């Protein structure tokens, strides 16, 4: 997909794909390389070893073991480099996608349900942030720009559609549906990096989950000031309160100068602008200070932490950071 959307060699001002998506949106992107929806409503009864071997060859970049879903326990097989899991019952149209080799894949919304079956809460939320964000993480741990393939709202809508579909068939919802619905209500959309997602989750998740319980931010909002448009990492109250994450990509002289101009313009327009870096994100005490400043700017407060809440915070941070964080 990145190749299909590379800047033209004749463009006098070529811009990275991420910049184009953040400033111009994704409507004009060529998405033909992505899997497409089908009207398939049931999973295959079984998968055979030769098919699994072919599948493994076609997807060398996918983490092993491959997980192949089948419709019933009778269809489970012992496979090399793959395992089978049961996903029975019917599914509404659009639940199954097909990619260019003819391989069936779960839709992003159905994939979210499957991930929520077993992943820890923080890891599942980071997976949802990736599916609904402007980045993807390769097996080598490197980030690539990618358009959102779903959103927290789309996941919630799909689960409701699945519930009604199953009710008409007299079937129960798949395992993991309730957890997926709860986490979709907490997931953030629009992050441009894992660091932005982690920062947003730590600040806004409820205290009983290990977060600071502050209001939910909007990520990468476009804000016009005079004749310029700026994209701001985290924003609250229609963009009147902003938080910028200054990661490693902001350390170059040119980027630092642009950040300074951006910050000056936003502050001069009457907005509150806070900044955070890796030192705040990776430190509990640093996040405590940042959350306190943000709470004051929002007219909120952060209550003192109990020992039990700190344990939850440490657990949440470990789960969020395990999802390929690159500050």
Short mmCIF file of N, CA, C and O in Angstrom, two decimals, residues 4-5 53 62 75-76 98 101 149 165 192 209 244 261-262 266 269 307 321-322 325:
data_model
loop_
_atom_site.label_atom_id
_atom_site.label_comp_id
_atom_site.label_asym_id
_atom_site.label_seq_id
_atom_site.Cartn_x
_atom_site.Cartn_y
_atom_site.Cartn_z
N UNK A 4 1.96 1.95 -3.43
CA UNK A 4 0.87 2.47 -4.27
C UNK A 4 0.59 3.94 -4.01
O UNK A 4 0.00 4.62 -4.85
N UNK A 5 1.02 4.43 -2.85
CA UNK A 5 0.72 5.81 -2.48
C UNK A 5 1.98 6.67 -2.31
O UNK A 5 1.96 7.68 -1.63
N UNK A 53 0.33 -25.24 4.82
CA UNK A 53 1.71 -25.07 4.36
C UNK A 53 1.78 -24.01 3.27
O UNK A 53 2.69 -23.17 3.24
N UNK A 62 4.26 -13.01 8.45
CA UNK A 62 3.30 -13.11 9.56
C UNK A 62 3.91 -13.94 10.69
O UNK A 62 4.57 -14.95 10.46
N UNK A 75 -13.44 -29.92 12.82
CA UNK A 75 -12.55 -29.47 11.76
C UNK A 75 -11.15 -29.13 12.23
O UNK A 75 -10.31 -28.73 11.42
N UNK A 76 -10.86 -29.29 13.51
CA UNK A 76 -9.54 -28.95 14.01
C UNK A 76 -8.51 -29.97 13.54
O UNK A 76 -8.79 -31.16 13.43
N UNK A 98 -10.98 -10.96 1.85
CA UNK A 98 -10.12 -11.82 1.05
C UNK A 98 -8.98 -10.99 0.49
O UNK A 98 -9.18 -9.85 0.06
N UNK A 101 -4.05 -13.23 -2.59
CA UNK A 101 -3.72 -14.63 -2.85
C UNK A 101 -4.94 -15.54 -2.67
O UNK A 101 -4.81 -16.75 -2.78
N UNK A 149 -7.92 1.27 9.48
CA UNK A 149 -8.77 0.29 8.81
C UNK A 149 -10.08 0.08 9.56
O UNK A 149 -10.97 -0.62 9.06
N UNK A 165 -27.71 -10.30 14.20
CA UNK A 165 -27.62 -11.40 13.22
C UNK A 165 -27.70 -12.75 13.92
O UNK A 165 -28.43 -13.65 13.49
N UNK A 192 -0.89 8.61 15.67
CA UNK A 192 0.10 8.54 14.60
C UNK A 192 1.33 7.73 15.01
O UNK A 192 2.23 7.54 14.20
N UNK A 209 -8.39 1.02 36.26
CA UNK A 209 -7.61 0.28 35.28
C UNK A 209 -6.14 0.68 35.31
O UNK A 209 -5.32 0.09 34.59
N UNK A 244 1.47 18.15 23.15
CA UNK A 244 2.32 17.68 22.07
C UNK A 244 3.36 16.71 22.62
O UNK A 244 4.01 16.99 23.63
N UNK A 261 7.98 27.20 16.04
CA UNK A 261 7.04 28.10 15.35
C UNK A 261 5.60 27.67 15.61
O UNK A 261 4.73 28.51 15.85
N UNK A 262 5.37 26.37 15.56
CA UNK A 262 4.03 25.84 15.81
C UNK A 262 3.58 26.17 17.23
O UNK A 262 2.45 26.66 17.44
N UNK A 266 0.37 28.57 18.35
CA UNK A 266 -0.75 28.02 19.11
C UNK A 266 -0.94 28.76 20.43
O UNK A 266 -2.07 29.06 20.83
N UNK A 269 -2.46 32.17 19.97
CA UNK A 269 -3.88 32.15 19.65
C UNK A 269 -4.75 31.96 20.89
O UNK A 269 -5.98 31.85 20.78
N UNK A 307 -1.94 2.32 47.22
CA UNK A 307 -0.97 1.27 46.85
C UNK A 307 -1.56 0.32 45.82
O UNK A 307 -0.87 -0.10 44.88
N UNK A 321 3.30 -0.84 27.08
CA UNK A 321 4.66 -0.75 26.52
C UNK A 321 5.06 -2.02 25.77
O UNK A 321 5.94 -1.97 24.92
N UNK A 322 4.42 -3.15 26.08
CA UNK A 322 4.79 -4.41 25.42
C UNK A 322 4.36 -4.45 23.97
O UNK A 322 4.78 -5.32 23.21
N UNK A 325 6.24 -0.28 21.67
CA UNK A 325 6.39 1.17 21.84
C UNK A 325 7.75 1.62 21.32
O UNK A 325 8.79 1.07 21.66
#
